[in-house]
Coordinates of C-alpha atoms in Angstrom, one line a residue:
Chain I
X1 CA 0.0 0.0 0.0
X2 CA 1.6 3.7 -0.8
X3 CA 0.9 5.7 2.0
X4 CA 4.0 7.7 2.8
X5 CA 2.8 8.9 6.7
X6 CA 1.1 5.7 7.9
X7 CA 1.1 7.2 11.7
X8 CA -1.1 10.4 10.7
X9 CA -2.3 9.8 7.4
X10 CA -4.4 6.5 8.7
X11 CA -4.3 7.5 12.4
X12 CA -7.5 6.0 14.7
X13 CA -10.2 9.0 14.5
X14 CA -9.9 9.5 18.6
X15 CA -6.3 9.5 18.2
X16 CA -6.5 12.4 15.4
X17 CA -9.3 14.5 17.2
X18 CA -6.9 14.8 20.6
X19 CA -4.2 15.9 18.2
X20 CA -6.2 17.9 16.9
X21 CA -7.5 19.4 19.9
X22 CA -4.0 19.9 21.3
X23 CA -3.0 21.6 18.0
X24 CA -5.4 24.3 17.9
X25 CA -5.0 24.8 21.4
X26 CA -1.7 25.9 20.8
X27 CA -2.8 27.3 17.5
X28 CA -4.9 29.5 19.5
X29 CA -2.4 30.5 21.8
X30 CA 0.3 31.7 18.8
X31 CA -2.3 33.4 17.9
X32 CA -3.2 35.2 21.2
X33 CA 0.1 36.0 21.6
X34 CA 1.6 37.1 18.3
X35 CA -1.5 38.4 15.7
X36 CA -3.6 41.4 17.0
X37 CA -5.9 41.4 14.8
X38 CA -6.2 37.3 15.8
X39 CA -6.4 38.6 19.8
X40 CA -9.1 40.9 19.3
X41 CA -11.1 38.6 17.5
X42 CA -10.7 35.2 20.0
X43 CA -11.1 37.5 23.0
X44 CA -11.3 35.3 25.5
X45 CA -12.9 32.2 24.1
X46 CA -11.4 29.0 25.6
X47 CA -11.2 25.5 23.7
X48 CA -12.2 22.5 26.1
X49 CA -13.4 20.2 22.9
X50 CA -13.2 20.4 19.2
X51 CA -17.1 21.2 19.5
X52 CA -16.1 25.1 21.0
X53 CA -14.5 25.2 17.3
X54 CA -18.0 26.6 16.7
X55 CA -17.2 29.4 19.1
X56 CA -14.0 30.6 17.4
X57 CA -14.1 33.7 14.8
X58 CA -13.7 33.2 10.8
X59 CA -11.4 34.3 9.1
X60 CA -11.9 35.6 5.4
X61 CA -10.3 36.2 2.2
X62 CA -11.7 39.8 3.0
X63 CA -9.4 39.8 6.5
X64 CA -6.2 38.9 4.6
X65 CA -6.9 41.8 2.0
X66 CA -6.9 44.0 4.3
X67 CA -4.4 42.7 6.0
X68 CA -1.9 42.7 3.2
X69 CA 1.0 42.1 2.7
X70 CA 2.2 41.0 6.0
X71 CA -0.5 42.0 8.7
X72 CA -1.6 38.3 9.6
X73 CA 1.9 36.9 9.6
X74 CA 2.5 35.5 13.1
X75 CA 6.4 35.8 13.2
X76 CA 8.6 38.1 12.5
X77 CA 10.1 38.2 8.6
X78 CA 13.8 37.4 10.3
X79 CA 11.9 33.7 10.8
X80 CA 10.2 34.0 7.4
X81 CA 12.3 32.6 4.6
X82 CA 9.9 32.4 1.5
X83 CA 6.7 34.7 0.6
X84 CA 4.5 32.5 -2.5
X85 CA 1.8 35.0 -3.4
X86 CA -1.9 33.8 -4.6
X87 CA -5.1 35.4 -6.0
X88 CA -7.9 36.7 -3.3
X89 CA -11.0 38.1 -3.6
X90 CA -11.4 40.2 -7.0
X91 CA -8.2 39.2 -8.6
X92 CA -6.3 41.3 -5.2
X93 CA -3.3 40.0 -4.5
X94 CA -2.3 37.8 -1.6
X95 CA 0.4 37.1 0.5
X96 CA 1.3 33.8 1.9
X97 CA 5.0 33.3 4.4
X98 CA 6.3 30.2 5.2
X99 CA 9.1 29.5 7.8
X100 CA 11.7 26.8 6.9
X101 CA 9.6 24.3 8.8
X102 CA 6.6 25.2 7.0
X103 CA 8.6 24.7 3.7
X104 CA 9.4 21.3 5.1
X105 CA 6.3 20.2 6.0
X106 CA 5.1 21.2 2.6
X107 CA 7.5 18.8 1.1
X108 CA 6.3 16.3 3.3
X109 CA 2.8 16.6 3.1
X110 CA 3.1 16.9 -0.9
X111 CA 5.0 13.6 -0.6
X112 CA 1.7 11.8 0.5
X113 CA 0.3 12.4 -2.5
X114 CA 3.0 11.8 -4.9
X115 CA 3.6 8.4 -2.9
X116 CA 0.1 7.7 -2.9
X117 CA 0.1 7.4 -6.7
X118 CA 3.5 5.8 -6.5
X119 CA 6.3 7.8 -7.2
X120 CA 9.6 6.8 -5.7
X121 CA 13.2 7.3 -6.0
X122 CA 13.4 6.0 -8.7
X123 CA 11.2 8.6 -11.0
X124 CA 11.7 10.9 -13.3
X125 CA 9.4 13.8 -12.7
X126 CA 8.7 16.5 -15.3
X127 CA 6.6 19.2 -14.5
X128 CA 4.8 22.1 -16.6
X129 CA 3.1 24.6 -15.5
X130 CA 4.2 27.3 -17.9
X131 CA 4.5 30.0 -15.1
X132 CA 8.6 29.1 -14.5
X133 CA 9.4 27.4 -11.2
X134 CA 6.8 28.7 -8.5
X135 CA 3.5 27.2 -9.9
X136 CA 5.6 23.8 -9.3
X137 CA 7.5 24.7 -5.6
X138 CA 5.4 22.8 -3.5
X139 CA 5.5 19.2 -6.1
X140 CA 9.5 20.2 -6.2
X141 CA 9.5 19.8 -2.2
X142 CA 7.5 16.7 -2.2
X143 CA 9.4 15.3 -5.0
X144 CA 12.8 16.0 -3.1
X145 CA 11.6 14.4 0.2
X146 CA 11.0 11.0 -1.9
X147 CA 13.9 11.9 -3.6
X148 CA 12.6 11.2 -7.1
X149 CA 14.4 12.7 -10.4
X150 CA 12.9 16.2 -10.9
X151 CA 13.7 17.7 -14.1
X152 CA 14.2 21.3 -13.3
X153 CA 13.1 22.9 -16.8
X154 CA 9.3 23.9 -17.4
X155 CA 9.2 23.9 -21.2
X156 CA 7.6 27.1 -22.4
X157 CA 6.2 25.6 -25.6
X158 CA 5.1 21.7 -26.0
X159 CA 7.6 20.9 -28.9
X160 CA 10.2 21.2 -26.3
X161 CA 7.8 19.5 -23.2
X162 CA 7.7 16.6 -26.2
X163 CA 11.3 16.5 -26.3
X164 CA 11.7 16.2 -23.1
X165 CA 9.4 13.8 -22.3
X166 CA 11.3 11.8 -25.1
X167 CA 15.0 12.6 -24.5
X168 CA 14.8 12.5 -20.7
X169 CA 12.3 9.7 -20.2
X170 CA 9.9 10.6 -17.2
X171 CA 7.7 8.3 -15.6
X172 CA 5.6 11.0 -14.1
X173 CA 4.4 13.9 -15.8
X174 CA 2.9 16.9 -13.1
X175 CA 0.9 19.4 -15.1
X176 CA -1.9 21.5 -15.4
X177 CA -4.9 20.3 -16.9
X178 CA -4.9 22.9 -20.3
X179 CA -1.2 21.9 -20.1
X180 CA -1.9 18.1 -20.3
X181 CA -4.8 18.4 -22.9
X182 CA -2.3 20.6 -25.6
X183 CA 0.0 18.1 -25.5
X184 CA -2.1 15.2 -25.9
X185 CA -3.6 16.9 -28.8
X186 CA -0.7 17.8 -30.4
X187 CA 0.9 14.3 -29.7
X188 CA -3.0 13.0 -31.8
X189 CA -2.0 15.4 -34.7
X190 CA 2.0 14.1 -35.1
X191 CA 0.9 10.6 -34.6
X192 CA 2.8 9.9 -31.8
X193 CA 2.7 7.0 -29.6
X194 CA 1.8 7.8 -26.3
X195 CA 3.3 4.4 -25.4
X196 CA 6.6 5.4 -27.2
X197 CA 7.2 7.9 -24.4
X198 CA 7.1 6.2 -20.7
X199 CA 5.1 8.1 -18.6
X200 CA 3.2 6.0 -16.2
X201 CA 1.4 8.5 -14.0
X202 CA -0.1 11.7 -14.4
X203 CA -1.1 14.5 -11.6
X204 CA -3.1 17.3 -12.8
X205 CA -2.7 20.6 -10.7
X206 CA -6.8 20.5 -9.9
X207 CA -9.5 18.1 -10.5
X208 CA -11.2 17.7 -13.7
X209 CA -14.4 15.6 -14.5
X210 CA -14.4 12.1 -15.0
X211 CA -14.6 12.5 -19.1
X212 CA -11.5 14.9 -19.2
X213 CA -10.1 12.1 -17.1
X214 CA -10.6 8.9 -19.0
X215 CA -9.4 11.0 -22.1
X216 CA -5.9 12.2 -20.7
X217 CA -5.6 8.3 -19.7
X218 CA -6.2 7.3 -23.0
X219 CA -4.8 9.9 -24.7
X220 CA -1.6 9.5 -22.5
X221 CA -1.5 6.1 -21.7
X222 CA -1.2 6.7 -18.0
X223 CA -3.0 6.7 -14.8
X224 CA -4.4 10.2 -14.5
X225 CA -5.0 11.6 -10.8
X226 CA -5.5 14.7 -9.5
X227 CA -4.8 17.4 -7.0
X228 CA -7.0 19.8 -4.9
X229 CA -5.5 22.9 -2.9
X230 CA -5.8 26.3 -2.9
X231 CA -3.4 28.9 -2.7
X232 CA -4.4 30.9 0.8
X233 CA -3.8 27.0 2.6
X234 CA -1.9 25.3 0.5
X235 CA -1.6 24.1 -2.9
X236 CA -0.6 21.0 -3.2
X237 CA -0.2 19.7 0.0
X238 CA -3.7 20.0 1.5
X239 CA -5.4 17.0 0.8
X240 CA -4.4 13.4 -0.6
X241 CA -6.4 12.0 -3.4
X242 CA -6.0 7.9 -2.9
X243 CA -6.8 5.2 -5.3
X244 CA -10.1 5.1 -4.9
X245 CA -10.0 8.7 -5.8
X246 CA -11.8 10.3 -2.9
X247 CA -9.9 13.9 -1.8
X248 CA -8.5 13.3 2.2
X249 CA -7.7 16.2 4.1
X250 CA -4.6 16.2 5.9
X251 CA -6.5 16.4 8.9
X252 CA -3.5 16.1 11.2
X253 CA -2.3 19.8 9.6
X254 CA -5.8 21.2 8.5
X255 CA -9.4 21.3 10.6
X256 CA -11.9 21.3 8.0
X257 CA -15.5 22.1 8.3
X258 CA -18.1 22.9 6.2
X259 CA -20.6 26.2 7.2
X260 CA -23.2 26.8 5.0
X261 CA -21.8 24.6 2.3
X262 CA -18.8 26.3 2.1
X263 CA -15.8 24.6 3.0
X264 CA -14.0 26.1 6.4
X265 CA -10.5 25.1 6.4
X266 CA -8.0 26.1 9.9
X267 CA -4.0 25.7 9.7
X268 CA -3.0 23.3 12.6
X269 CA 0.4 23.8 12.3
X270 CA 1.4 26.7 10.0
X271 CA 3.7 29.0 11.7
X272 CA 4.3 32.0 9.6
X273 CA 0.7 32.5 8.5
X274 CA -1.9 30.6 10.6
X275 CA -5.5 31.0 9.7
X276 CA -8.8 30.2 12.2
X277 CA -11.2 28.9 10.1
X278 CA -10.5 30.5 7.1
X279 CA -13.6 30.7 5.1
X280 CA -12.8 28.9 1.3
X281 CA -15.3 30.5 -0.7
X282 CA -15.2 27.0 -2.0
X283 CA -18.5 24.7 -1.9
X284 CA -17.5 21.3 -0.6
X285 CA -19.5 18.2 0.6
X286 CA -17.2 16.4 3.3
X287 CA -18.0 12.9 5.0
X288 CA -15.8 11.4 7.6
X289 CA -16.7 8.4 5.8
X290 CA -14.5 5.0 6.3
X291 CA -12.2 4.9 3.0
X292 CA -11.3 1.8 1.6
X293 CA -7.6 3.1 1.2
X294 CA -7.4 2.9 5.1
X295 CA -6.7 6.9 5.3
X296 CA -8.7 8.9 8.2
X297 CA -8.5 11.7 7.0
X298 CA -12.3 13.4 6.1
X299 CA -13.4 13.2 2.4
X300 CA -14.1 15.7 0.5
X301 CA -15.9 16.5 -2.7
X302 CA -15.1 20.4 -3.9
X303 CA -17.5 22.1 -5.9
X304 CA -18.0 25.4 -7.4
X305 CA -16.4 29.0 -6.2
X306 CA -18.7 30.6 -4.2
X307 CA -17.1 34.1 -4.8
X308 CA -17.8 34.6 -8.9
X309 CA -13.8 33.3 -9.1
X310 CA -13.8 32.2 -13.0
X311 CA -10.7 30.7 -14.2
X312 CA -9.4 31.6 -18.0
X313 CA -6.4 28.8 -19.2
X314 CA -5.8 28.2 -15.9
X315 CA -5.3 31.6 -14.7
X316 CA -8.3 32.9 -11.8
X317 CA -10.2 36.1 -12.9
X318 CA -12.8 38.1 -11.6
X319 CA -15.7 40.1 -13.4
X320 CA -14.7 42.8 -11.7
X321 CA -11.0 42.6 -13.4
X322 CA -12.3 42.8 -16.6
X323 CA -13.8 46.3 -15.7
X324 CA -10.5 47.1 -14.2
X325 CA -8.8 46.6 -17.7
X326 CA -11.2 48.4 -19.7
X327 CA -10.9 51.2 -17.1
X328 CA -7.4 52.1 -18.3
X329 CA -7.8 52.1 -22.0
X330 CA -10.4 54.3 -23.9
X331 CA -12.9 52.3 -23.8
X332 CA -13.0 52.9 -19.7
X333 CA -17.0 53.0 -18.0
X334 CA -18.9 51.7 -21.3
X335 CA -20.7 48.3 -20.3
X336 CA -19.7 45.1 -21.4
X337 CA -20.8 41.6 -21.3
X338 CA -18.5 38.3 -21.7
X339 CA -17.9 34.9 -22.6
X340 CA -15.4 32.6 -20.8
X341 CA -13.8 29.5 -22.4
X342 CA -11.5 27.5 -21.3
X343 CA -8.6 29.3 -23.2
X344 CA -10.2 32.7 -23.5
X345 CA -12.3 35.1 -22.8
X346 CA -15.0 37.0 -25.5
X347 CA -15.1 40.8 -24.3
X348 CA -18.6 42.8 -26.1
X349 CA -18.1 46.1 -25.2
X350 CA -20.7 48.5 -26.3
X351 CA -19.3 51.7 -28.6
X352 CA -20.0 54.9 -27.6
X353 CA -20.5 58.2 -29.6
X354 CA -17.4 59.7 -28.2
X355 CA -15.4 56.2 -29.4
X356 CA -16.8 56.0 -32.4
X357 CA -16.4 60.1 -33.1
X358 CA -12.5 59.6 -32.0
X359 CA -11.6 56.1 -34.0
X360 CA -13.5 55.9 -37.0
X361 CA -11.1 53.3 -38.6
X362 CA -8.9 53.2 -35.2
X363 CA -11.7 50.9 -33.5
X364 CA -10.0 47.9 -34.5
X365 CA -6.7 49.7 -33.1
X366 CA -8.3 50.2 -30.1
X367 CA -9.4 46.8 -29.7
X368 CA -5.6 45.4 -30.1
X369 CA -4.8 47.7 -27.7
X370 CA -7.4 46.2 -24.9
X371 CA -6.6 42.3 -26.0
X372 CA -2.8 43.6 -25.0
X373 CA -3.9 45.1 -22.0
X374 CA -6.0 42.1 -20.8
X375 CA -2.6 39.6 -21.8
X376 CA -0.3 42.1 -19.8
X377 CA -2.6 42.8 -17.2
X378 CA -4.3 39.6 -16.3
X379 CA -2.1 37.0 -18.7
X380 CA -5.5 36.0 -20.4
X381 CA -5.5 36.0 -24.1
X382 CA -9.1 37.9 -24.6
X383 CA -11.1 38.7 -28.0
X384 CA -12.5 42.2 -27.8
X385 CA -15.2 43.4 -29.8
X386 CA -17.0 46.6 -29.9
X387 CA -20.9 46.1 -30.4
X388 CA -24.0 48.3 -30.9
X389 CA -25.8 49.3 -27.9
X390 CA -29.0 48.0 -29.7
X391 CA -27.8 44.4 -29.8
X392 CA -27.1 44.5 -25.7
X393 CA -30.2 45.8 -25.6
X394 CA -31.9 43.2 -27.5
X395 CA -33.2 45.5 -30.3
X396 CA -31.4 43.9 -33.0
X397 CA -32.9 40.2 -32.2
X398 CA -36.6 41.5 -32.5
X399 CA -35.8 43.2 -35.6
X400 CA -34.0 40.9 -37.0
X401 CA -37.0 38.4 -36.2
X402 CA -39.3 41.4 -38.0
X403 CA -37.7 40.5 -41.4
X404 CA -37.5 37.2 -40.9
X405 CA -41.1 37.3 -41.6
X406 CA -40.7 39.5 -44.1
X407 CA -38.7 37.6 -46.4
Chain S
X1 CA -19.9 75.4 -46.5
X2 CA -18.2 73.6 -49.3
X3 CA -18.2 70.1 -47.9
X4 CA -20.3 67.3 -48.2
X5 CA -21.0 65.6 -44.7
X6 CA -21.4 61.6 -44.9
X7 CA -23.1 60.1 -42.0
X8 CA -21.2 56.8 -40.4
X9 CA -22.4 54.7 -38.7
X10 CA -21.1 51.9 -36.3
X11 CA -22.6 48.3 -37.8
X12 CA -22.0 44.6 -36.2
X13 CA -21.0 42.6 -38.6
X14 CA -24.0 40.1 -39.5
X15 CA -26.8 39.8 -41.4
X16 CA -29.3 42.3 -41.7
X17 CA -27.3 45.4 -40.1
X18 CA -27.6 47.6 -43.7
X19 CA -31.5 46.4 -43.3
X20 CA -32.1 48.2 -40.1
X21 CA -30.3 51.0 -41.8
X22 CA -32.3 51.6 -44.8
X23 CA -35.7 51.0 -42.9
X24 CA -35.0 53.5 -40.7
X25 CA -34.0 56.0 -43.5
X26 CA -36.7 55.2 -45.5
X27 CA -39.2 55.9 -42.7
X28 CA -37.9 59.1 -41.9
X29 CA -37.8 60.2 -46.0
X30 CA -34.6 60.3 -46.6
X31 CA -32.9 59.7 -49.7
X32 CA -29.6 57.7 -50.0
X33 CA -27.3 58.6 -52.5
X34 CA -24.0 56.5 -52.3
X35 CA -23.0 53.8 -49.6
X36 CA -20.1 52.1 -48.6
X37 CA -19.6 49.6 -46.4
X38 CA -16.1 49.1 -44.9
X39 CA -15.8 46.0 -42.7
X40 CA -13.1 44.5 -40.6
X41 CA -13.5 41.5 -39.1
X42 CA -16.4 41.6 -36.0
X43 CA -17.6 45.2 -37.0
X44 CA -17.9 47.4 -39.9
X45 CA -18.7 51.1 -40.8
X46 CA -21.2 52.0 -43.2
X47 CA -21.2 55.3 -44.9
X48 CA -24.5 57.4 -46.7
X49 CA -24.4 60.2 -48.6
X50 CA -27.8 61.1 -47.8
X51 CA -30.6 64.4 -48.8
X52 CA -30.3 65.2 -45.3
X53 CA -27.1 63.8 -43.3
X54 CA -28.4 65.8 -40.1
X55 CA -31.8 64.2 -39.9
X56 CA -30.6 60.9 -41.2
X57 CA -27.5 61.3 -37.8
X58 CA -30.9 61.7 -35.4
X59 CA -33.2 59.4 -37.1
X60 CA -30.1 56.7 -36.4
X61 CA -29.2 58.4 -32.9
X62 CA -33.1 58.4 -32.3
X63 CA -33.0 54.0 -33.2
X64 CA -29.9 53.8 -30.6
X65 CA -27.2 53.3 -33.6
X66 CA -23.9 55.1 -33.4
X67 CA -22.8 57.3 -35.6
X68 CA -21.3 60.4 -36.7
X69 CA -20.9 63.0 -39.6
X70 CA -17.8 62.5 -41.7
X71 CA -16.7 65.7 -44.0
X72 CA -15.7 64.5 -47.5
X73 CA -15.3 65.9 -51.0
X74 CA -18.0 65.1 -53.5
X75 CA -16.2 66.3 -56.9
X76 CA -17.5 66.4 -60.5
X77 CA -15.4 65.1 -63.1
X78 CA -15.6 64.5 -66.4
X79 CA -17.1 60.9 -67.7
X80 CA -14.4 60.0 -70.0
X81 CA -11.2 58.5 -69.9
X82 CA -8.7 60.0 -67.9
X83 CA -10.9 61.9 -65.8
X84 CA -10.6 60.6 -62.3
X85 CA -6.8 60.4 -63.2
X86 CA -6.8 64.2 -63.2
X87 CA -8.2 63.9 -59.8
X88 CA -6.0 61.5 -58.1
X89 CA -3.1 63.1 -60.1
X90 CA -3.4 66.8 -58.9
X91 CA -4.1 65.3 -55.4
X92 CA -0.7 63.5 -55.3
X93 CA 1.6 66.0 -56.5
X94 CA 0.1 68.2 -53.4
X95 CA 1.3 65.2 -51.5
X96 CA -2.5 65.1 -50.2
X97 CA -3.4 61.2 -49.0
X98 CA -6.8 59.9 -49.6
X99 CA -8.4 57.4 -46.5
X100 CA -11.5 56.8 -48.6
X101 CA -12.5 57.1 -52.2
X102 CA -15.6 56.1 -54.0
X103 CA -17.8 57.4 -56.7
X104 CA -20.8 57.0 -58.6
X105 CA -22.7 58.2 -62.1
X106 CA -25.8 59.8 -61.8
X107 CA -27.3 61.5 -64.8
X108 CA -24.2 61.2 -67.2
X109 CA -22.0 63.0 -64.2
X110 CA -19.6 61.4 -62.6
X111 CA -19.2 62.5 -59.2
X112 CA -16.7 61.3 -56.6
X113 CA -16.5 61.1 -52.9
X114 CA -13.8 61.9 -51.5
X115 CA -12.4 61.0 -47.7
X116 CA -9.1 63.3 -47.3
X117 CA -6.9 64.2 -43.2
X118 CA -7.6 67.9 -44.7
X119 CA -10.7 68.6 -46.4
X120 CA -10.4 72.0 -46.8
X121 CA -6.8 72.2 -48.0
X122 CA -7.8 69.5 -50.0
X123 CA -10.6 71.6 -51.6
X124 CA -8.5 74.6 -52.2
X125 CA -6.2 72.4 -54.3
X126 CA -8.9 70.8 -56.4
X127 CA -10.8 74.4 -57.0
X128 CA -7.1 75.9 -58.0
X129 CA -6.7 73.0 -60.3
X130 CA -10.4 73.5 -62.1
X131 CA -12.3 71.4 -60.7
X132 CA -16.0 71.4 -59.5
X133 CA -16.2 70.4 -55.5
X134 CA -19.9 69.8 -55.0
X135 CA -21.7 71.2 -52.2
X136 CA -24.4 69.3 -50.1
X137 CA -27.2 71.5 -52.1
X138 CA -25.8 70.8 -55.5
X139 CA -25.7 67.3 -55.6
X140 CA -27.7 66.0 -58.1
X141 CA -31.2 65.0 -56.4

């Protein structure tokens, strides 16, 4: 059986509630001592049972806006040796600190997964996440406590990630999903083996359904599994997906709830950035079901953002970004409405008489100009169009049904 | 006034968009002259030379359509051989660039429209040279 942590990943539930109990205890007390904002909140509320969990303030993505960069950190930066940042609430960037024991338990708890779908020392990792090393840190940790073969290039274009995966041989390719559909398609179109190449297993940075699933496995001719984190917690690292692909939280490093559908997640043992009950703005069913992997840990199903979070090739956005971009180009305060694809989004914005006064024949300069603004700003590739405030308002459909019965 | 005002108008690209156009036109009495459409891609302008370019602007402003009046130079030239030559010759040695240029025949004249940075320098030039720049009230009805 590959479980890497036997003693907490499949510890007896009694067992893992008194640690957990004694974690947040202490939790609770770094907090207390070294986060004010975390004092004035807590007050004076004591933790006899994990049931007084209920008593205990939330924390939200709102909190660590506010709070940015370093307000919630609970040590001082002399202790803090690495600062990832993620996306919070309306694209607003996020701060997260980790101490070198942090870092290590990252490697460690990453590890569980990669062992789970059985990498060892002797892999070959490749992994391709097209941002350069960052995206990857936290599988680069993991890897390096299995010590597994990581190959420490993330191929900016797929000829290359195909050459790779030829020339160096890996047995397990780490990628995002967009990342691992390209190449299969490309690999359809050259006729390529997928069993030429020797990748066994594949982990894709966040889950996909069951259809993109069996199609990467066939497409790949490996086991495909995936990963569920998010950035403000950890990504990867907070949760273990076993063969029987149910999600377990590490439960020995994270308290997870689920209030009002939304799943609750607290840092046990964080030490640079603890969070009580951060609220995920994730939905998420959880059962504390018995797994027939023989992990403890609770199961959990994620669902939809509860915060509008859209995601554009693999990049997060917000509505309220796209405003944002529009706001520092010409075009700024006309409405809009948009599409979102996988790969892209489809800006309408509505002309105005001042636009069209300024640009007759510059409209479709203008329009380069905002697609370059949204790639620069947001890294989305985006297709801008400039439409007629009739059709937004739905003139153009009745007319257009008009001589439809006409002709 | 010497120039001749187009109206342009801001037009999705898909069927039916000249349509709307024309019925509004037509139900406010106006009479088109010349169009051109100019397309790129997702949009495209249209351009009238119209009876009555202000009315036909707030007839189309009135429908919610977007537009505006273009100046342009509608010039009379000879129907023969050679004659719009004359035209685009006297323009280039004046080193005068042309964004738009279109014409039609209407009762054996030949008139063209002309869409120049400088319309009036433009039309200095042209008048120097001989020619007949039309105003809105001379066009040919």
């Amino acid at each position: 059986m590959n479980v890497f942590d036997r003693r907490y990943e499949m510890m007896p539930r009694a067992e893992l509630e008194q640690l957990q109990l004694e974690r947040l205890q202490a939790l609770l007390v770094r907090l207390k001592r070294n986060v004010r904002r975390a004092r004035e909140k807590i007050g004076d509320t004591r933790v006899e049972s994990l049931a007084d969990l209920a008593r205990l303030p939330f924390t939200t993505p709102e909190d660590m806006v506010d709070s940015f960069p370093y307000g919630m950190f609970a040590l001082p930066m002399r202790e803090i040796i690495r600062l990832h940042t993620t996306v919070g609430p309306q694209g607003k960037p996020l701060v997260i600190g980790h101490t070198r024991n942090d870092l290590a338990q990252w490697g460690r708890l990453v590890a569980r997964q990669l062992v789970a779908i059985g990498v060892t020392a002797n892999d070959v990792v490749q992994m391709c996440f097209g941002g350069g090393v960052y995206g990857a840190a936290g599988y680069l940790f993991g890897a390096q406590v299995i010590e597994a073969s990581v190959i420490a290039e993330d191929s900016a274009h797929v000829d290359y990630q195909i050459a790779t995966l030829q020339n160096f041989q890996p047995t397990v390719l780490i990628t995002t999903p967009g990342n691992a559909l390209d190449l299969m398609q490309v690999m359809e179109q050259r006729r390529l083996d997928p069993q030429s190449l020797h990748i066994r297993t594949v982990l894709l940075s966040r889950p996909v359904d069951h259809e993109t699933r069996e199609r990467l496995a066939a497409g790949l001719f490996a086991r495909v599994q995936c990963n569920f984190g998010l950035g403000e917690i950890l990504n990867p690292g907070l949760c273990v997906e076993c063969s029987a692909g149910h999600f377990h939280v590490h439960e020995d490093h994270f308290l997870a709830e689920v209030q009002d559908g939304e799943l609750v997640l607290t840092t046990l043992c964080r030490e640079a950035l603890p969070l009580l009950r951060y609220r995920t703005r994730v939905r998420c069913e959880l059962t504390r079901e018995k797994c027939s992997c023989g992990r403890s840990g609770a199961r959990i199903v994620p669902g939809e953002r509860l915060d509008g979070r859209l995601r554009v090739n693999e990049t997060p956005l917000y509505e309220g970004q796209i405003a944002g971009v529009l706001a520092r180009t010409k075009a700024a305060g006309q409405p809009f409405t948009f599409t979102v694809s996988e790969r892209r989004i489809v800006v309408s914005v509505e002309i105005s008489d001042d636009l069209f006064a300024d640009a007759v024949g510059l409209i479709e300069e203008l329009t380069r100009e905002i697609e370059s603004e949204f790639l620069a700003r947001l890294g989305i590739e985006a297709d801008v169009r400039f439409i007629s405030p009739r059709s937004r308002a739905g003139v153009d459909t009745e007319l257009d049904a008009d001589s439809k019965t006409e002709d | 006034m010497n120039d001749v005002k187009l109206v342009a108008a801001f037009a999705e690209n898909k069927p039916g968009q000249v349509a709307h156009f024309t019925k509004i036109l037509a139900s406010a009495n106006i009479n088109i002259r010349w169009l051109a459409v100019a397309s790129t891609g997702p949009f495209g302008v249209m351009k009238f030379l119209v009876s009555d370019p202000e009315m036909a602007c707030q007839a189309l402003k009135h429908e919610g359509f977007v537009t505006k009046l273009v100046d342009a130079l509608a010039i009379e030239v000879p129907d023969k051989p050679g004659g719009l030559h004359a035209v685009a010759d006297c323009l280039a040695s004046h080193n005068i660039n042309l964004d738009n240029a279109s014409g039609f025949i209407t009762n054996n004249r030949a008139i063209m429209v002309l869409e120049v940075p400088d319309a009036a320098r433009a039309r200095d030039v042209l008048q120097k040279q001989g020619f007949r720049v039309l105003t809105q009230m001379e066009l040919p009805v």
